[in-house]
Short mmCIF file of C-alpha atoms and ligand atoms in Angstrom, two decimals:
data_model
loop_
_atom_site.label_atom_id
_atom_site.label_comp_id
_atom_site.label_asym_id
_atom_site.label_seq_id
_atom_site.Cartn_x
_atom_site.Cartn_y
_atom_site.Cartn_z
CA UNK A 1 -28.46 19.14 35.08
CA UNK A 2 -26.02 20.80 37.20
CA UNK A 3 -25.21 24.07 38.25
CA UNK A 4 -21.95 25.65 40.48
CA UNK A 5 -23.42 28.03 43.25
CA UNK A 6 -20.68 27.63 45.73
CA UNK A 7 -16.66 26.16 45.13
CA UNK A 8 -18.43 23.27 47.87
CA UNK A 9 -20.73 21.96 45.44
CA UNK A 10 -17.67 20.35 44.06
CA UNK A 11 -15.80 17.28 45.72
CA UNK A 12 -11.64 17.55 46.05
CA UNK A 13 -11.88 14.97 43.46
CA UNK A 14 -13.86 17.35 41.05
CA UNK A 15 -11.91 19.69 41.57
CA UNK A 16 -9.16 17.75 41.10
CA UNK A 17 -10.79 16.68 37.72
CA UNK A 18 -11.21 19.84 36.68
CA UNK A 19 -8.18 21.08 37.28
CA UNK A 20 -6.73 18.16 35.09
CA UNK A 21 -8.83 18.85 32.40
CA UNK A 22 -7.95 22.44 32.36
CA UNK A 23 -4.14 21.54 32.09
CA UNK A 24 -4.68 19.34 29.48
CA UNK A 25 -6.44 21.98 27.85
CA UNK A 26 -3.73 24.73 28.42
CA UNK A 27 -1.40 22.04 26.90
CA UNK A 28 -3.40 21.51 23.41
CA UNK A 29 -5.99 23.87 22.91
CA UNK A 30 -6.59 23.18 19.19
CA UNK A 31 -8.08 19.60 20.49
CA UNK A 32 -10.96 21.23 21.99
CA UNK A 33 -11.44 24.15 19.61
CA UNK A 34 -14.67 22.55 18.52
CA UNK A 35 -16.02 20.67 21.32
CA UNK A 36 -18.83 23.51 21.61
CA UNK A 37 -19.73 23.96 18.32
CA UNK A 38 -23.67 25.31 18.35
CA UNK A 39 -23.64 26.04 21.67
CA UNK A 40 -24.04 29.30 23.50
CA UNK A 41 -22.70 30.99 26.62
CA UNK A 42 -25.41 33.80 28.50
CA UNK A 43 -23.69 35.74 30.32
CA UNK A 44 -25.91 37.78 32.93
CA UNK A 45 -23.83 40.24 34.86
CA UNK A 46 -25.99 42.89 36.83
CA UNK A 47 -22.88 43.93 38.66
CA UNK A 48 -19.50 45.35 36.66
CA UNK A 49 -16.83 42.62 35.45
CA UNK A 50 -13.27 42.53 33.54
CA UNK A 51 -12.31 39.67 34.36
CA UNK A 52 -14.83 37.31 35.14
CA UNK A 53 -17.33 38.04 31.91
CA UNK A 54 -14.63 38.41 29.57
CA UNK A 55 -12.42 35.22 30.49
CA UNK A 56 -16.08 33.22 30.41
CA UNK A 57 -16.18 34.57 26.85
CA UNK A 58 -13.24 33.78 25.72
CA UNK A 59 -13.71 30.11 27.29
CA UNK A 60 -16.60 29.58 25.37
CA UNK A 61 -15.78 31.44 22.28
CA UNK A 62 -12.13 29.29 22.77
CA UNK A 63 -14.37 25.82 22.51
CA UNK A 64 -15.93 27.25 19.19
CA UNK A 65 -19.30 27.81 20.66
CA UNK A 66 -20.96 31.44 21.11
CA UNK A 67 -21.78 34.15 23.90
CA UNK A 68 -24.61 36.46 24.19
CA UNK A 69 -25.60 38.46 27.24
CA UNK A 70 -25.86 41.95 29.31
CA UNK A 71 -22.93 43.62 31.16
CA UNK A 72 -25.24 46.11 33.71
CA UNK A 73 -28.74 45.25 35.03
CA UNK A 74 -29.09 48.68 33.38
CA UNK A 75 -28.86 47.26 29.52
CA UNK A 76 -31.21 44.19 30.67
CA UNK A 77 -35.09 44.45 31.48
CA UNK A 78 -34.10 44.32 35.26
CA UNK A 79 -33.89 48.07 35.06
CA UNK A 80 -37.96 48.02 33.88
CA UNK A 81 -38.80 45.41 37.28
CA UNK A 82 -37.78 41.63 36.15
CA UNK A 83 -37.03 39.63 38.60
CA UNK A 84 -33.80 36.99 38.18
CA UNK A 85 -36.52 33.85 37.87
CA UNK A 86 -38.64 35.10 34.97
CA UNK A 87 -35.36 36.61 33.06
CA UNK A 88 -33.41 32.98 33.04
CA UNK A 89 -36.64 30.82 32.66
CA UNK A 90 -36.31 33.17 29.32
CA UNK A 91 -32.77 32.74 28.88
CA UNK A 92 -33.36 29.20 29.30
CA UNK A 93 -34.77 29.40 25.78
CA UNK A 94 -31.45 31.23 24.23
CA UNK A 95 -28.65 29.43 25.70
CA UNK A 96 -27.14 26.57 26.83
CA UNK A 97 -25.66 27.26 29.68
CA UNK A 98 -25.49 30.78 31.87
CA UNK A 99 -22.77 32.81 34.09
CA UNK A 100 -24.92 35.63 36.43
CA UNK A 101 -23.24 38.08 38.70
CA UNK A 102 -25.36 39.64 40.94
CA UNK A 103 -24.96 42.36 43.68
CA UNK A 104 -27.53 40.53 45.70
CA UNK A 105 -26.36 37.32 48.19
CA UNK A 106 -28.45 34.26 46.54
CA UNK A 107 -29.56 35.72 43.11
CA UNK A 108 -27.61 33.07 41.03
CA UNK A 109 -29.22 30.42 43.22
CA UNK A 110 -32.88 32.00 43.19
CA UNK A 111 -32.07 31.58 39.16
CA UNK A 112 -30.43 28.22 39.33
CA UNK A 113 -34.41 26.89 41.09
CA UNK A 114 -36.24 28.43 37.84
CA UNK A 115 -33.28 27.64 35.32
CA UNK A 116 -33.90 24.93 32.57
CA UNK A 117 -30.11 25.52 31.89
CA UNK A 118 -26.63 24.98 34.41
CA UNK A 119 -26.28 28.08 36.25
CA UNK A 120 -22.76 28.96 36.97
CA UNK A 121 -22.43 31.61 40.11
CA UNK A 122 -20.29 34.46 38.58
CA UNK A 123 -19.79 35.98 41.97
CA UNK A 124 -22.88 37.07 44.26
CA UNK A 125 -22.71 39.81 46.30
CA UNK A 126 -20.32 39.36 49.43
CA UNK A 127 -21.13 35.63 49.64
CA UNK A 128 -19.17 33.24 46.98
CA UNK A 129 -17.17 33.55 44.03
CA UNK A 130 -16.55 29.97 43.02
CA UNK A 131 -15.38 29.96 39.61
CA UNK A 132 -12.47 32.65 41.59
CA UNK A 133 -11.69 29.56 43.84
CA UNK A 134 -10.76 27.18 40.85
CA UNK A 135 -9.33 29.93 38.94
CA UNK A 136 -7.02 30.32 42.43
CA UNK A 137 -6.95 26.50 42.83
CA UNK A 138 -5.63 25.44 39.54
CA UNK A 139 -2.70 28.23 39.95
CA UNK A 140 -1.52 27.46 43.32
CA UNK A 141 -2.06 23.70 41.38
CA UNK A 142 0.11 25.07 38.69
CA UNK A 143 2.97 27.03 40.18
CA UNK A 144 2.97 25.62 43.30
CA UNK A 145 2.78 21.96 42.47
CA UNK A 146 0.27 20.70 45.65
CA UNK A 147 -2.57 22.14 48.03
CA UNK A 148 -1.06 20.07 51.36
CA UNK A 149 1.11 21.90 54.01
CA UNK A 150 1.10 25.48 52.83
CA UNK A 151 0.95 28.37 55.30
CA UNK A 152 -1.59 31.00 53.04
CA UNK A 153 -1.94 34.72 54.31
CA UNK A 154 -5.06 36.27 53.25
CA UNK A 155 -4.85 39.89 53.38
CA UNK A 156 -6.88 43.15 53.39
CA UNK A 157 -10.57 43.17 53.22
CA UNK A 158 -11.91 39.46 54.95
CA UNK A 159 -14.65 40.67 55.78
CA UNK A 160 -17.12 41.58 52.58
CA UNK A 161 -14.20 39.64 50.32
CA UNK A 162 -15.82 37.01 48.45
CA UNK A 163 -13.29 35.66 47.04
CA UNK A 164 -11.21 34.63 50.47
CA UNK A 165 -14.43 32.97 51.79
CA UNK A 166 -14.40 30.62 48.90
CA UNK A 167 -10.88 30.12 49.23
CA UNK A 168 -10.63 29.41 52.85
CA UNK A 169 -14.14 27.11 52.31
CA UNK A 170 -12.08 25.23 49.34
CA UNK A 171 -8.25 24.82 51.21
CA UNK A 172 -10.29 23.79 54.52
CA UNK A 173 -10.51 20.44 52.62
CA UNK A 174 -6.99 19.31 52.11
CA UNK A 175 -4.31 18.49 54.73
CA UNK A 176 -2.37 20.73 56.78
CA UNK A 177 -3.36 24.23 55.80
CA UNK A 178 -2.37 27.19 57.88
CA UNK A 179 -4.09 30.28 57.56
CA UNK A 180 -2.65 33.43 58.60
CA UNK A 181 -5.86 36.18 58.33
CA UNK A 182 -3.99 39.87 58.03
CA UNK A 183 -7.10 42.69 58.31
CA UNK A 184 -7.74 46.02 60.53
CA UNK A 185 -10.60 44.43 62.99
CA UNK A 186 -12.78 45.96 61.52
CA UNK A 187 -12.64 44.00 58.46
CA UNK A 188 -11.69 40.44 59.91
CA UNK A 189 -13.70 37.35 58.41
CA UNK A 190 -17.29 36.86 59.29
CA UNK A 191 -18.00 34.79 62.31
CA UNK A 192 -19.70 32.18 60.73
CA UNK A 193 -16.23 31.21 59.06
CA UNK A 194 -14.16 31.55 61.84
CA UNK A 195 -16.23 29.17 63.95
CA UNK A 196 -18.22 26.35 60.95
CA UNK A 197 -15.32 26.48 58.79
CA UNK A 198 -12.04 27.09 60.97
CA UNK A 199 -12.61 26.42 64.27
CA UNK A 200 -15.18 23.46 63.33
CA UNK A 201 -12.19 21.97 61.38
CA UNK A 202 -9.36 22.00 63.91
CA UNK A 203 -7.95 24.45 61.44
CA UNK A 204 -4.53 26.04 62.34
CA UNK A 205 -4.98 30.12 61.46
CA UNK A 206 -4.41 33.45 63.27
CA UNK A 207 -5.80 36.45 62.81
CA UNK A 208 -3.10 39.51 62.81
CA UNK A 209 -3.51 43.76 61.73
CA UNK A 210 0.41 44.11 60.39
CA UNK A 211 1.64 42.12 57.23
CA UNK A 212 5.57 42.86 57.61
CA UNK A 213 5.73 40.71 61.19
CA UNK A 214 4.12 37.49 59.15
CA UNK A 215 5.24 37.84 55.38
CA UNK A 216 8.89 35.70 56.32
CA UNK A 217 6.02 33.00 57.39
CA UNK A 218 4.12 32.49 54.29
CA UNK A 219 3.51 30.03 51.14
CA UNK A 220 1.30 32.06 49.21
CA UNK A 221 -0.10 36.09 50.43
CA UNK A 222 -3.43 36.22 48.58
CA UNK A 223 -4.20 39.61 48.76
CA UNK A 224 -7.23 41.82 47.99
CA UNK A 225 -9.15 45.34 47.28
CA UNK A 226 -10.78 47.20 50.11
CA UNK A 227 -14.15 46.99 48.29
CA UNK A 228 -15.89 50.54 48.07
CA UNK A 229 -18.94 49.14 46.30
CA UNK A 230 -19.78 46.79 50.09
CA UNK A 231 -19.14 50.04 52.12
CA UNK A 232 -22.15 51.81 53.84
CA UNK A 233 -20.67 55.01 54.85
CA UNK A 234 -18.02 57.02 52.80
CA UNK A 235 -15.89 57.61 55.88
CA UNK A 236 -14.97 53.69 56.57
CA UNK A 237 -14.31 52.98 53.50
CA UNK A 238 -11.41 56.56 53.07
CA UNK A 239 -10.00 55.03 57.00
CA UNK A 240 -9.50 51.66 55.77
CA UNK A 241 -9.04 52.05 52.13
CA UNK A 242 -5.17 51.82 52.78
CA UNK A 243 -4.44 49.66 55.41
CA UNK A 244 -2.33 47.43 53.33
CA UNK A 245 0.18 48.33 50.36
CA UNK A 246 2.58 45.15 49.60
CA UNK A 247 5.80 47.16 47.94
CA UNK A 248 9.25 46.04 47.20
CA UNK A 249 10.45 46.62 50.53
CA UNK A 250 8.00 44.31 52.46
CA UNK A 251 8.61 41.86 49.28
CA UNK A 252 12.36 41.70 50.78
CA UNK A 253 11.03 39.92 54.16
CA UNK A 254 9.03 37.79 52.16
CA UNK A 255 10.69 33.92 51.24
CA UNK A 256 11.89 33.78 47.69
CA UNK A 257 9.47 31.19 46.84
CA UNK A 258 6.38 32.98 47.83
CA UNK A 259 3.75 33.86 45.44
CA UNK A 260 1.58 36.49 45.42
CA UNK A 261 -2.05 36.74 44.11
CA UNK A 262 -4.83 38.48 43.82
CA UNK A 263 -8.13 38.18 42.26
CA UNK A 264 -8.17 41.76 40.57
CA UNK A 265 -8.83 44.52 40.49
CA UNK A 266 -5.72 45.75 42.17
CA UNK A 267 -6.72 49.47 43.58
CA UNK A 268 -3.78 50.67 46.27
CA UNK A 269 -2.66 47.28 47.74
CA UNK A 270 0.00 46.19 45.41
CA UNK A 271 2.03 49.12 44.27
CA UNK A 272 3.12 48.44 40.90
CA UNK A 273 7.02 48.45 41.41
CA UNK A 274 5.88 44.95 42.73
CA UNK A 275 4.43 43.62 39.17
CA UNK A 276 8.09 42.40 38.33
CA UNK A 277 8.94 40.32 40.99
CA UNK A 278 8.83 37.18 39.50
CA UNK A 279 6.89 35.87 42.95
CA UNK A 280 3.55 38.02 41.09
CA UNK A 281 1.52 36.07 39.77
CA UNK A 282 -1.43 37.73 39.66
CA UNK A 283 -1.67 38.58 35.91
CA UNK A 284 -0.62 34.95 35.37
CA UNK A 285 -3.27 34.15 37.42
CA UNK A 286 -6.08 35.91 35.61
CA UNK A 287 -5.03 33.95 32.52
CA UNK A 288 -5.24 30.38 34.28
CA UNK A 289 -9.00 31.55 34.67
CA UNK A 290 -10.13 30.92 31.31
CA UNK A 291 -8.54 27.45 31.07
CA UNK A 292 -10.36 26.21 34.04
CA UNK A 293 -13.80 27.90 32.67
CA UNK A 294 -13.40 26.27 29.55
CA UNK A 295 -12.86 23.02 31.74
CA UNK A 296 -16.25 24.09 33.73
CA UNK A 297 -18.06 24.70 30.58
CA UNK A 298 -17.69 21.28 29.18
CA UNK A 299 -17.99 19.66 32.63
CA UNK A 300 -21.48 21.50 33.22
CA UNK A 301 -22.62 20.52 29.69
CA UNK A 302 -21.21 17.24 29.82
CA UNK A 303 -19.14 17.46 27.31
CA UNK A 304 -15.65 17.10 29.45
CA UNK A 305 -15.25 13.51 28.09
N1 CP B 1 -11.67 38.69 39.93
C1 CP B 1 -12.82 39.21 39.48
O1 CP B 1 -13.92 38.75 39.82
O2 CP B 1 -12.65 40.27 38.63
P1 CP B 1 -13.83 41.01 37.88
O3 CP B 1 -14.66 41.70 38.93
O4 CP B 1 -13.17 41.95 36.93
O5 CP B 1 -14.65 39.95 37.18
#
């Protein structure tokens, strides 16, 4: 049994499997309309989700098998005092395989030691938000053709953003990656990336406060929310909140084939005027997700074959 706590539990070769599989699925759905037929999907989300719980849904419910689950830690017995290892040593019992988001760092994993089922990590706290990274991976995959020489700006909040220390952990791995990290200091990556991830890897990347002076420079700008729900005090989160709002006019300095994404939700930092440039491709990008969790789903249950 396997489960997916971090986008690093997976080889380049996985991933490059999985990606695969999920384009092969995009291309002929109906052939795998069945392949999950009597089985069932928990999903455990103690923190709030659109995208992430839904797309797993439809993944499942898209390989003809079923979903049960809770949406708040509120509607679950968590709110009465269970802890994560009794409630999915009970799941274990309901389902075949289980997505958890948790607020807490480690919470998918504490489950994944007491689980008799995979454990997929649906995004934990501040830490890791794997099944982000492939959804990320198998569009720059998509659209972009390759994962070798891009320049990739990463902008807004590095520091609490989950989803840009999975990605930076996942595009450390192939060649020639140049990271450009765009952030008020106060919200640059955590040390322990810049130094065991970058710096341990020879990896080209500089870390800048102003978007407009690097945009001409760019591949891909993956850019993200200013996360009110990781803030401690009211007041940081209102100073920072809009440091960064990508609009038509800094669109003009960007290079014509430059995408833009974005995990969503989009708060501030994309104004919408931006949603038609055909270089956004972050609702596209959402929709690549459920391919590649339907590609996860039968991987984990080893059914990919
Ligand atoms: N990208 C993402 O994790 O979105 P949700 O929080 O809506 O799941």
């Amino acid at each position: 049994m396997r489960h997916l706590m971090n986008a690093l539990d997976l080889s380049t070769d996985e991933i490059g499997r999985l990606i695969d599989l999920a384009e092969r699925i995009m291309n002929d759905p109906d052939r795998y309309a069945d392949v999950c037929k009597r089985k069932k999907l928990a999903t455990c989300f103690y923190e709030p989700s659109t995208r992430t719980r839904l797309s797993f849904e439809a993944a499942m419910l898209n390989l003809g098998g079923q979903v049960l689950g809770f949406s708040s830690a509120d509607s679950s017995s968590a709110a009465k005092g269970e802890s994560v290892a009794d409630t999915i040593r009970v799941i274990s019992h309901y389902a075949d395989i289980c997505a958890m988001r948790h607020p807490k760092e480690g919470a998918p994993l504490v489950a994944s030691i007491h689980s008799g089922i995979p454990v997929i990590n649906a995004g934990d706290g501040g830490h890791n938000h794997p099944t982000q990274t492939l959804t990320d991976l198998f569009t720059i995959k998509i659209l972009k053709g390759h994962f070798d020489n891009l320049t990739i700006g990463l902008c807004g909040d590095l520091k609490f953003g989950r989803t840009v220390h999975s990605l930076i952990q996942a595009m450390v791995r192939y060649s020639n990656v140049t990271f450009i990290l765009i952030s008020p200091e106060e919200l640059r990556i955590p040390d322990y990336l810049r130094k065991d991830t970058l710096l341990a890897n020879r990896i080209k990347f500089k870390e800048v406060s102003v978007l407009e002076d690097v945009l001409p420079e760019l591949d891909l700008l993956y850019m993200t929310r200013v996360q009110r729900e990781r803030f401690f005090n009211e007041e940081d989160y209102i100073r920072l909140k809009d440091s960064f709002i990508l609009d038509a006019k800094k669109m003009s300095l960007a290079p014509k084939d430059m995408l833009v994404l974005h995990p969503l939700p989009r708060v501030n930092e994309i104004a919408t005027e931006v949603d038609s440039d055909p270089r956004a491709v972050y609702f596209k990008q959402a929709g690549f997700g459920v391919y590649i969790r339907m590609a996860l789903i039968l991987t984990l249950l080893g059914l990919d074959d």
